[in-house]
mmCIF file of N, CA and C in Angstrom:
data_model
loop_
_atom_site.group_PDB
_atom_site.id
_atom_site.type_symbol
_atom_site.label_atom_id
_atom_site.label_comp_id
_atom_site.label_asym_id
_atom_site.label_seq_id
_atom_site.Cartn_x
_atom_site.Cartn_y
_atom_site.Cartn_z
ATOM 1 N N MET A 792 -150.033 -61.648 250.813
ATOM 2 C CA MET A 792 -149.535 -61.573 249.456
ATOM 3 C C MET A 792 -148.377 -62.471 249.280
ATOM 4 N N ALA A 793 -148.401 -63.310 248.271
ATOM 5 C CA ALA A 793 -147.268 -64.203 248.013
ATOM 6 C C ALA A 793 -146.077 -63.527 247.599
ATOM 7 N N ALA A 794 -144.949 -63.926 248.069
ATOM 8 C CA ALA A 794 -143.660 -63.293 247.616
ATOM 9 C C ALA A 794 -143.401 -63.776 246.186
ATOM 10 N N MET A 795 -142.924 -62.854 245.347
ATOM 11 C CA MET A 795 -142.537 -63.167 244.018
ATOM 12 C C MET A 795 -141.125 -63.680 243.986
ATOM 13 N N THR A 796 -140.904 -64.830 243.372
ATOM 14 C CA THR A 796 -139.562 -65.306 243.170
ATOM 15 C C THR A 796 -139.250 -65.125 241.692
ATOM 16 N N THR A 797 -137.996 -65.324 241.320
ATOM 17 C CA THR A 797 -137.613 -65.227 239.913
ATOM 18 C C THR A 797 -138.282 -66.217 239.110
ATOM 19 N N ARG A 798 -138.748 -67.316 239.628
ATOM 20 C CA ARG A 798 -139.419 -68.373 238.843
ATOM 21 C C ARG A 798 -140.949 -68.285 238.824
ATOM 22 N N SER A 799 -141.478 -67.556 239.780
ATOM 23 C CA SER A 799 -142.934 -67.473 239.818
ATOM 24 C C SER A 799 -143.456 -66.318 238.898
ATOM 25 N N CYS A 800 -144.699 -66.361 238.616
ATOM 26 C CA CYS A 800 -145.277 -65.414 237.676
ATOM 27 C C CYS A 800 -145.391 -64.044 238.396
ATOM 28 N N PRO A 801 -145.252 -62.913 237.736
ATOM 29 C CA PRO A 801 -145.387 -61.613 238.332
ATOM 30 C C PRO A 801 -146.773 -61.405 238.974
ATOM 31 N N CYS A 802 -147.793 -62.131 238.478
ATOM 32 C CA CYS A 802 -149.157 -61.916 239.076
ATOM 33 C C CYS A 802 -149.314 -62.408 240.460
ATOM 34 N N GLY A 803 -148.306 -63.159 240.954
ATOM 35 C CA GLY A 803 -148.353 -63.651 242.351
ATOM 36 C C GLY A 803 -148.755 -65.074 242.537
ATOM 37 N N LEU A 804 -149.260 -65.773 241.422
ATOM 38 C CA LEU A 804 -149.534 -67.189 241.485
ATOM 39 C C LEU A 804 -148.236 -67.970 241.457
ATOM 40 N N PRO A 805 -148.210 -69.182 242.032
ATOM 41 C CA PRO A 805 -146.896 -69.887 242.143
ATOM 42 C C PRO A 805 -146.400 -70.467 240.821
ATOM 43 N N GLN A 806 -147.211 -70.525 239.807
ATOM 44 C CA GLN A 806 -146.670 -71.112 238.555
ATOM 45 C C GLN A 806 -145.605 -70.226 237.975
ATOM 46 N N ALA A 807 -144.750 -70.831 237.047
ATOM 47 C CA ALA A 807 -143.800 -70.082 236.322
ATOM 48 C C ALA A 807 -144.548 -69.170 235.352
ATOM 49 N N TYR A 808 -143.919 -68.075 235.016
ATOM 50 C CA TYR A 808 -144.548 -67.131 234.045
ATOM 51 C C TYR A 808 -144.988 -67.770 232.745
ATOM 52 N N ASP A 809 -144.216 -68.690 232.203
ATOM 53 C CA ASP A 809 -144.547 -69.337 230.953
ATOM 54 C C ASP A 809 -145.811 -70.189 231.032
ATOM 55 N N GLN A 810 -146.050 -70.782 232.189
ATOM 56 C CA GLN A 810 -147.147 -71.629 232.466
ATOM 57 C C GLN A 810 -148.389 -70.819 232.898
ATOM 58 N N CYS A 811 -148.206 -69.537 233.318
ATOM 59 C CA CYS A 811 -149.245 -68.747 233.859
ATOM 60 C C CYS A 811 -149.636 -67.626 232.880
ATOM 61 N N CYS A 812 -149.236 -66.421 233.215
ATOM 62 C CA CYS A 812 -149.608 -65.252 232.352
ATOM 63 C C CYS A 812 -148.886 -65.287 231.011
ATOM 64 N N GLY A 813 -147.724 -65.859 230.926
ATOM 65 C CA GLY A 813 -147.043 -65.952 229.664
ATOM 66 C C GLY A 813 -147.870 -66.659 228.564
ATOM 67 N N ARG A 814 -148.678 -67.639 228.947
ATOM 68 C CA ARG A 814 -149.560 -68.313 228.052
ATOM 69 C C ARG A 814 -150.635 -67.342 227.529
ATOM 70 N N ARG A 815 -151.134 -66.427 228.372
ATOM 71 C CA ARG A 815 -152.078 -65.445 227.954
ATOM 72 C C ARG A 815 -151.432 -64.413 227.016
ATOM 73 N N HIS A 816 -150.251 -64.066 227.314
ATOM 74 C CA HIS A 816 -149.600 -63.029 226.494
ATOM 75 C C HIS A 816 -149.257 -63.679 225.141
ATOM 76 N N SER A 817 -149.127 -64.943 224.997
ATOM 77 C CA SER A 817 -148.893 -65.637 223.728
ATOM 78 C C SER A 817 -150.147 -66.021 222.984
ATOM 79 N N GLY A 818 -151.348 -65.636 223.565
ATOM 80 C CA GLY A 818 -152.560 -65.904 222.853
ATOM 81 C C GLY A 818 -153.651 -66.764 223.496
ATOM 82 N N ALA A 819 -153.358 -67.474 224.524
ATOM 83 C CA ALA A 819 -154.357 -68.277 225.286
ATOM 84 C C ALA A 819 -155.330 -67.343 225.942
ATOM 85 N N ALA A 820 -156.639 -67.668 225.782
ATOM 86 C CA ALA A 820 -157.725 -66.804 226.322
ATOM 87 C C ALA A 820 -157.728 -66.988 227.875
ATOM 88 N N ALA A 821 -158.063 -65.898 228.575
ATOM 89 C CA ALA A 821 -158.243 -65.814 230.005
ATOM 90 C C ALA A 821 -159.675 -66.393 230.318
ATOM 91 N N PRO A 822 -159.791 -67.435 231.147
ATOM 92 C CA PRO A 822 -161.089 -68.012 231.388
ATOM 93 C C PRO A 822 -161.995 -67.196 232.288
ATOM 94 N N THR A 823 -161.428 -66.265 233.072
ATOM 95 C CA THR A 823 -162.087 -65.489 234.016
ATOM 96 C C THR A 823 -161.606 -64.050 234.001
ATOM 97 N N ALA A 824 -162.445 -63.130 234.525
ATOM 98 C CA ALA A 824 -162.041 -61.711 234.645
ATOM 99 C C ALA A 824 -160.782 -61.628 235.480
ATOM 100 N N GLU A 825 -160.778 -62.411 236.609
ATOM 101 C CA GLU A 825 -159.571 -62.382 237.469
ATOM 102 C C GLU A 825 -158.334 -62.781 236.729
ATOM 103 N N ALA A 826 -158.421 -63.856 235.963
ATOM 104 C CA ALA A 826 -157.221 -64.339 235.187
ATOM 105 C C ALA A 826 -156.811 -63.262 234.251
ATOM 106 N N LEU A 827 -157.728 -62.560 233.629
ATOM 107 C CA LEU A 827 -157.398 -61.454 232.736
ATOM 108 C C LEU A 827 -156.712 -60.351 233.497
ATOM 109 N N MET A 828 -157.255 -60.002 234.628
ATOM 110 C CA MET A 828 -156.665 -58.962 235.525
ATOM 111 C C MET A 828 -155.281 -59.318 235.867
ATOM 112 N N ARG A 829 -155.048 -60.563 236.299
ATOM 113 C CA ARG A 829 -153.672 -60.966 236.600
ATOM 114 C C ARG A 829 -152.677 -60.887 235.450
ATOM 115 N N SER A 830 -153.206 -61.303 234.231
ATOM 116 C CA SER A 830 -152.348 -61.242 233.051
ATOM 117 C C SER A 830 -152.033 -59.830 232.609
ATOM 118 N N ARG A 831 -153.008 -58.908 232.853
ATOM 119 C CA ARG A 831 -152.828 -57.549 232.518
ATOM 120 C C ARG A 831 -151.756 -56.913 233.445
ATOM 121 N N TYR A 832 -151.808 -57.281 234.744
ATOM 122 C CA TYR A 832 -150.874 -56.804 235.675
ATOM 123 C C TYR A 832 -149.435 -57.232 235.182
ATOM 124 N N SER A 833 -149.332 -58.513 234.867
ATOM 125 C CA SER A 833 -148.013 -59.089 234.387
ATOM 126 C C SER A 833 -147.574 -58.363 233.156
ATOM 127 N N ALA A 834 -148.526 -57.974 232.279
ATOM 128 C CA ALA A 834 -148.209 -57.256 231.060
ATOM 129 C C ALA A 834 -147.624 -55.867 231.419
ATOM 130 N N PHE A 835 -148.158 -55.246 232.471
ATOM 131 C CA PHE A 835 -147.572 -53.988 232.867
ATOM 132 C C PHE A 835 -146.135 -54.185 233.427
ATOM 133 N N VAL A 836 -145.978 -55.299 234.205
ATOM 134 C CA VAL A 836 -144.608 -55.589 234.703
ATOM 135 C C VAL A 836 -143.668 -55.786 233.485
ATOM 136 N N LYS A 837 -144.099 -56.572 232.468
ATOM 137 C CA LYS A 837 -143.241 -56.862 231.346
ATOM 138 C C LYS A 837 -143.263 -55.774 230.306
ATOM 139 N N ARG A 838 -144.094 -54.728 230.435
ATOM 140 C CA ARG A 838 -144.280 -53.621 229.467
ATOM 141 C C ARG A 838 -144.666 -54.165 228.081
ATOM 142 N N ASP A 839 -145.703 -54.986 228.126
ATOM 143 C CA ASP A 839 -146.188 -55.614 226.898
ATOM 144 C C ASP A 839 -147.420 -54.781 226.390
ATOM 145 N N GLU A 840 -147.144 -53.755 225.637
ATOM 146 C CA GLU A 840 -148.213 -52.817 225.212
ATOM 147 C C GLU A 840 -149.173 -53.562 224.332
ATOM 148 N N GLY A 841 -148.737 -54.419 223.414
ATOM 149 C CA GLY A 841 -149.582 -55.102 222.496
ATOM 150 C C GLY A 841 -150.669 -55.891 223.227
ATOM 151 N N TYR A 842 -150.278 -56.591 224.248
ATOM 152 C CA TYR A 842 -151.272 -57.389 225.031
ATOM 153 C C TYR A 842 -152.248 -56.518 225.707
ATOM 154 N N LEU A 843 -151.775 -55.430 226.341
ATOM 155 C CA LEU A 843 -152.654 -54.494 227.061
ATOM 156 C C LEU A 843 -153.656 -53.980 226.104
ATOM 157 N N LEU A 844 -153.233 -53.563 224.918
ATOM 158 C CA LEU A 844 -154.214 -52.947 223.950
ATOM 159 C C LEU A 844 -155.179 -53.981 223.399
ATOM 160 N N ARG A 845 -154.679 -55.229 223.210
ATOM 161 C CA ARG A 845 -155.555 -56.278 222.703
ATOM 162 C C ARG A 845 -156.637 -56.664 223.710
ATOM 163 N N THR A 846 -156.317 -56.534 224.988
ATOM 164 C CA THR A 846 -157.286 -56.948 226.061
ATOM 165 C C THR A 846 -158.019 -55.789 226.622
ATOM 166 N N TRP A 847 -158.064 -54.628 225.999
ATOM 167 C CA TRP A 847 -158.791 -53.470 226.377
ATOM 168 C C TRP A 847 -160.013 -53.325 225.516
ATOM 169 N N HIS A 848 -161.187 -53.030 226.131
ATOM 170 C CA HIS A 848 -162.406 -52.926 225.444
ATOM 171 C C HIS A 848 -162.311 -51.863 224.349
ATOM 172 N N PRO A 849 -162.762 -52.195 223.101
ATOM 173 C CA PRO A 849 -162.609 -51.212 222.024
ATOM 174 C C PRO A 849 -163.218 -49.861 222.281
ATOM 175 N N ARG A 850 -164.256 -49.748 223.125
ATOM 176 C CA ARG A 850 -164.864 -48.450 223.312
ATOM 177 C C ARG A 850 -164.005 -47.548 224.287
ATOM 178 N N THR A 851 -163.144 -48.188 225.098
ATOM 179 C CA THR A 851 -162.340 -47.386 226.099
ATOM 180 C C THR A 851 -160.889 -47.533 225.838
ATOM 181 N N ARG A 852 -160.474 -48.230 224.859
ATOM 182 C CA ARG A 852 -159.029 -48.475 224.549
ATOM 183 C C ARG A 852 -158.327 -47.161 224.137
ATOM 184 N N PRO A 853 -157.195 -46.866 224.748
ATOM 185 C CA PRO A 853 -156.409 -45.700 224.391
ATOM 186 C C PRO A 853 -155.661 -45.991 223.114
ATOM 187 N N ALA A 854 -155.111 -45.041 222.416
ATOM 188 C CA ALA A 854 -154.286 -45.266 221.249
ATOM 189 C C ALA A 854 -152.976 -45.945 221.558
ATOM 190 N N ARG A 855 -152.445 -45.702 222.741
ATOM 191 C CA ARG A 855 -151.187 -46.333 223.134
ATOM 192 C C ARG A 855 -151.149 -46.356 224.680
ATOM 193 N N VAL A 856 -150.251 -47.161 225.199
ATOM 194 C CA VAL A 856 -150.016 -47.248 226.646
ATOM 195 C C VAL A 856 -148.667 -46.597 226.940
ATOM 196 N N GLU A 857 -148.717 -45.624 227.845
ATOM 197 C CA GLU A 857 -147.529 -44.946 228.210
ATOM 198 C C GLU A 857 -146.965 -45.611 229.532
ATOM 199 N N PHE A 858 -145.751 -46.125 229.431
ATOM 200 C CA PHE A 858 -145.156 -46.714 230.627
ATOM 201 C C PHE A 858 -144.198 -45.715 231.274
ATOM 202 N N ASP A 859 -144.229 -45.677 232.581
ATOM 203 C CA ASP A 859 -143.312 -44.831 233.333
ATOM 204 C C ASP A 859 -141.997 -45.582 233.480
ATOM 205 N N PRO A 860 -140.935 -45.103 232.941
ATOM 206 C CA PRO A 860 -139.712 -45.871 232.975
ATOM 207 C C PRO A 860 -139.129 -46.123 234.386
ATOM 208 N N GLY A 861 -139.542 -45.274 235.280
ATOM 209 C CA GLY A 861 -139.074 -45.459 236.710
ATOM 210 C C GLY A 861 -140.020 -46.397 237.559
ATOM 211 N N MET A 862 -141.148 -46.769 236.982
ATOM 212 C CA MET A 862 -142.084 -47.639 237.705
ATOM 213 C C MET A 862 -141.559 -49.042 237.900
ATOM 214 N N ARG A 863 -141.560 -49.527 239.141
ATOM 215 C CA ARG A 863 -141.127 -50.917 239.375
ATOM 216 C C ARG A 863 -142.275 -51.620 240.166
ATOM 217 N N TRP A 864 -143.007 -52.384 239.510
ATOM 218 C CA TRP A 864 -144.195 -53.091 240.189
ATOM 219 C C TRP A 864 -143.595 -54.208 241.057
ATOM 220 N N THR A 865 -144.179 -54.363 242.286
ATOM 221 C CA THR A 865 -143.606 -55.319 243.211
ATOM 222 C C THR A 865 -144.589 -56.351 243.751
ATOM 223 N N GLY A 866 -145.865 -56.289 243.352
ATOM 224 C CA GLY A 866 -146.758 -57.258 243.780
ATOM 225 C C GLY A 866 -148.171 -57.012 243.483
ATOM 226 N N LEU A 867 -149.029 -58.038 243.424
ATOM 227 C CA LEU A 867 -150.436 -57.913 243.175
ATOM 228 C C LEU A 867 -151.188 -58.627 244.242
ATOM 229 N N GLU A 868 -152.237 -58.023 244.794
ATOM 230 C CA GLU A 868 -153.104 -58.632 245.760
ATOM 231 C C GLU A 868 -154.518 -58.514 245.264
ATOM 232 N N ILE A 869 -155.221 -59.620 245.028
ATOM 233 C CA ILE A 869 -156.566 -59.583 244.649
ATOM 234 C C ILE A 869 -157.503 -59.474 245.945
ATOM 235 N N LEU A 870 -158.228 -58.426 246.040
ATOM 236 C CA LEU A 870 -159.008 -58.176 247.292
ATOM 237 C C LEU A 870 -160.427 -58.686 247.169
ATOM 238 N N GLY A 871 -160.923 -58.812 245.954
ATOM 239 C CA GLY A 871 -162.332 -59.323 245.758
ATOM 240 C C GLY A 871 -162.681 -59.439 244.297
ATOM 241 N N THR A 872 -163.641 -60.307 244.031
ATOM 242 C CA THR A 872 -164.162 -60.398 242.682
ATOM 243 C C THR A 872 -165.669 -60.475 242.733
ATOM 244 N N SER A 873 -166.339 -60.085 241.679
ATOM 245 C CA SER A 873 -167.825 -60.222 241.638
ATOM 246 C C SER A 873 -168.074 -60.638 240.101
ATOM 247 N N ASP A 874 -168.814 -61.757 240.009
ATOM 248 C CA ASP A 874 -169.122 -62.393 238.721
ATOM 249 C C ASP A 874 -167.757 -62.585 237.987
ATOM 250 N N GLY A 875 -167.729 -62.587 236.622
ATOM 251 C CA GLY A 875 -166.485 -62.693 235.915
ATOM 252 C C GLY A 875 -166.085 -64.092 235.659
ATOM 253 N N SER A 876 -166.950 -65.125 235.910
ATOM 254 C CA SER A 876 -166.642 -66.476 235.591
ATOM 255 C C SER A 876 -167.001 -66.885 234.206
ATOM 256 N N ALA A 877 -166.841 -68.170 233.870
ATOM 257 C CA ALA A 877 -167.205 -68.661 232.497
ATOM 258 C C ALA A 877 -168.714 -68.469 232.282
ATOM 259 N N PHE A 878 -169.525 -68.290 233.308
ATOM 260 C CA PHE A 878 -170.959 -68.161 233.207
ATOM 261 C C PHE A 878 -171.498 -66.773 233.130
ATOM 262 N N HIS A 879 -170.532 -65.801 233.157
ATOM 263 C CA HIS A 879 -170.970 -64.354 233.244
ATOM 264 C C HIS A 879 -170.549 -63.635 231.992
ATOM 265 N N THR A 880 -171.113 -62.479 231.754
ATOM 266 C CA THR A 880 -170.722 -61.580 230.613
ATOM 267 C C THR A 880 -170.053 -60.330 231.123
ATOM 268 N N THR A 881 -170.159 -60.122 232.486
ATOM 269 C CA THR A 881 -169.418 -58.948 233.080
ATOM 270 C C THR A 881 -168.838 -59.457 234.402
ATOM 271 N N GLY A 882 -167.868 -58.678 234.898
ATOM 272 C CA GLY A 882 -167.268 -58.993 236.187
ATOM 273 C C GLY A 882 -166.438 -57.798 236.704
ATOM 274 N N THR A 883 -166.155 -57.839 237.952
ATOM 275 C CA THR A 883 -165.315 -56.783 238.589
ATOM 276 C C THR A 883 -164.216 -57.531 239.386
ATOM 277 N N VAL A 884 -163.095 -56.900 239.478
ATOM 278 C CA VAL A 884 -161.985 -57.379 240.248
ATOM 279 C C VAL A 884 -161.444 -56.175 241.060
ATOM 280 N N THR A 885 -161.387 -56.262 242.378
ATOM 281 C CA THR A 885 -160.840 -55.220 243.150
ATOM 282 C C THR A 885 -159.419 -55.736 243.594
ATOM 283 N N PHE A 886 -158.440 -54.904 243.424
ATOM 284 C CA PHE A 886 -157.071 -55.282 243.663
ATOM 285 C C PHE A 886 -156.240 -54.118 244.196
ATOM 286 N N ARG A 887 -155.070 -54.552 244.679
ATOM 287 C CA ARG A 887 -154.077 -53.600 245.079
ATOM 288 C C ARG A 887 -152.767 -54.004 244.400
ATOM 289 N N ALA A 888 -152.231 -53.127 243.566
ATOM 290 C CA ALA A 888 -150.963 -53.390 242.852
ATOM 291 C C ALA A 888 -149.906 -52.524 243.561
ATOM 292 N N SER A 889 -148.948 -53.132 244.063
ATOM 293 C CA SER A 889 -147.820 -52.431 244.773
ATOM 294 C C SER A 889 -146.694 -52.112 243.791
ATOM 295 N N PHE A 890 -146.045 -50.976 244.082
ATOM 296 C CA PHE A 890 -144.935 -50.587 243.320
ATOM 297 C C PHE A 890 -143.958 -49.924 244.275
ATOM 298 N N ARG A 891 -142.714 -49.828 243.860
ATOM 299 C CA ARG A 891 -141.741 -49.271 244.741
ATOM 300 C C ARG A 891 -142.152 -47.801 245.093
ATOM 301 N N GLY A 892 -142.479 -47.622 246.388
ATOM 302 C CA GLY A 892 -142.846 -46.338 246.867
ATOM 303 C C GLY A 892 -144.392 -46.177 247.050
ATOM 304 N N GLY A 893 -145.148 -47.140 246.803
ATOM 305 C CA GLY A 893 -146.658 -46.945 247.013
ATOM 306 C C GLY A 893 -147.450 -48.118 246.492
ATOM 307 N N SER A 894 -148.745 -47.848 246.318
ATOM 308 C CA SER A 894 -149.656 -48.884 245.726
ATOM 309 C C SER A 894 -150.802 -48.179 245.044
ATOM 310 N N LEU A 895 -151.435 -48.936 244.176
ATOM 311 C CA LEU A 895 -152.571 -48.544 243.431
ATOM 312 C C LEU A 895 -153.730 -49.445 243.786
ATOM 313 N N HIS A 896 -154.888 -48.850 244.226
ATOM 314 C CA HIS A 896 -156.004 -49.648 244.739
ATOM 315 C C HIS A 896 -157.142 -49.363 243.731
ATOM 316 N N GLU A 897 -157.642 -50.362 243.010
ATOM 317 C CA GLU A 897 -158.639 -50.160 241.984
ATOM 318 C C GLU A 897 -159.654 -51.244 241.931
ATOM 319 N N ARG A 898 -160.877 -50.890 241.497
ATOM 320 C CA ARG A 898 -161.946 -51.818 241.157
ATOM 321 C C ARG A 898 -162.082 -51.715 239.655
ATOM 322 N N SER A 899 -161.722 -52.775 239.006
ATOM 323 C CA SER A 899 -161.716 -52.834 237.518
ATOM 324 C C SER A 899 -163.036 -53.529 237.031
ATOM 325 N N ARG A 900 -163.582 -53.074 235.929
ATOM 326 C CA ARG A 900 -164.661 -53.650 235.284
ATOM 327 C C ARG A 900 -164.249 -54.380 234.001
ATOM 328 N N PHE A 901 -164.818 -55.578 233.819
ATOM 329 C CA PHE A 901 -164.564 -56.431 232.611
ATOM 330 C C PHE A 901 -165.838 -56.879 231.953
ATOM 331 N N GLU A 902 -165.697 -57.022 230.619
ATOM 332 C CA GLU A 902 -166.854 -57.525 229.862
ATOM 333 C C GLU A 902 -166.300 -58.540 228.876
ATOM 334 N N ARG A 903 -167.196 -59.398 228.351
ATOM 335 C CA ARG A 903 -166.931 -60.322 227.321
ATOM 336 C C ARG A 903 -167.240 -59.643 226.010
ATOM 337 N N VAL A 904 -166.285 -59.722 225.038
ATOM 338 C CA VAL A 904 -166.476 -59.185 223.708
ATOM 339 C C VAL A 904 -166.106 -60.349 222.743
ATOM 340 N N ASP A 905 -167.017 -60.812 221.978
ATOM 341 C CA ASP A 905 -166.824 -61.948 221.091
ATOM 342 C C ASP A 905 -166.333 -63.132 221.882
ATOM 343 N N GLY A 906 -166.777 -63.321 223.099
ATOM 344 C CA GLY A 906 -166.435 -64.481 223.945
ATOM 345 C C GLY A 906 -165.192 -64.306 224.770
ATOM 346 N N ALA A 907 -164.444 -63.223 224.562
ATOM 347 C CA ALA A 907 -163.162 -63.027 225.279
ATOM 348 C C ALA A 907 -163.278 -61.910 226.311
ATOM 349 N N TRP A 908 -162.732 -62.150 227.490
ATOM 350 C CA TRP A 908 -162.697 -61.093 228.534
ATOM 351 C C TRP A 908 -161.813 -59.921 228.122
ATOM 352 N N VAL A 909 -162.364 -58.765 228.352
ATOM 353 C CA VAL A 909 -161.558 -57.475 228.081
ATOM 354 C C VAL A 909 -161.794 -56.534 229.298
ATOM 355 N N TYR A 910 -160.752 -55.675 229.501
ATOM 356 C CA TYR A 910 -160.822 -54.636 230.515
ATOM 357 C C TYR A 910 -161.597 -53.507 229.956
ATOM 358 N N VAL A 911 -162.585 -52.984 230.741
ATOM 359 C CA VAL A 911 -163.430 -51.848 230.315
ATOM 360 C C VAL A 911 -162.840 -50.580 230.961
ATOM 361 N N ASP A 912 -162.829 -50.490 232.279
ATOM 362 C CA ASP A 912 -162.309 -49.359 232.935
ATOM 363 C C ASP A 912 -162.201 -49.632 234.403
ATOM 364 N N GLY A 913 -161.670 -48.676 235.167
ATOM 365 C CA GLY A 913 -161.412 -48.905 236.569
ATOM 366 C C GLY A 913 -161.748 -47.631 237.406
ATOM 367 N N GLU A 914 -161.987 -47.895 238.633
ATOM 368 C CA GLU A 914 -162.247 -46.827 239.605
ATOM 369 C C GLU A 914 -161.253 -46.922 240.679
ATOM 370 N N PHE A 915 -160.435 -45.836 240.788
ATOM 371 C CA PHE A 915 -159.488 -45.767 241.866
ATOM 372 C C PHE A 915 -160.132 -45.659 243.240
ATOM 373 N N LEU A 916 -159.690 -46.464 244.202
ATOM 374 C CA LEU A 916 -160.265 -46.435 245.582
ATOM 375 C C LEU A 916 -159.250 -45.855 246.522
ATOM 376 N N ASP A 917 -159.775 -45.261 247.518
ATOM 377 C CA ASP A 917 -158.891 -44.690 248.624
ATOM 378 C C ASP A 917 -158.230 -45.924 249.289
ATOM 379 N N ASP A 918 -156.940 -45.793 249.522
ATOM 380 C CA ASP A 918 -156.172 -46.845 250.219
ATOM 381 C C ASP A 918 -156.546 -46.781 251.676
ATOM 382 N N ASP A 919 -157.071 -47.887 252.178
ATOM 383 C CA ASP A 919 -157.604 -47.953 253.528
ATOM 384 C C ASP A 919 -156.450 -48.519 254.526
ATOM 385 N N ARG A 920 -155.274 -48.670 254.104
ATOM 386 C CA ARG A 920 -154.201 -49.094 254.943
ATOM 387 C C ARG A 920 -153.439 -47.971 255.449
#
């Protein structure tokens, strides 16, 4: 897992936030399910409720996102992807999101709605570490 610096994007890629997930948060479309997953993780780090709701499938979207004020996200590790490219209509991303005191291991499902990738739902996985 890449170390996050103050200049790198919270999603773990080496680009600056403004050139990476910040572009998505400002309206640029995610080209793949993995790119959307990374931008949603960054939105949790930044507590960007509007972006999270906009990128949530209408049939599974909650009324609002509740942020835990004590939660401090510390890193994202993509463990695997299935489909989710420009040539697909569905995709999955398996990841581990670390936070101070633990981690969340999930397989997320994504679909295209009107050409844009959106998060459908996720299945929590047992942490095998």
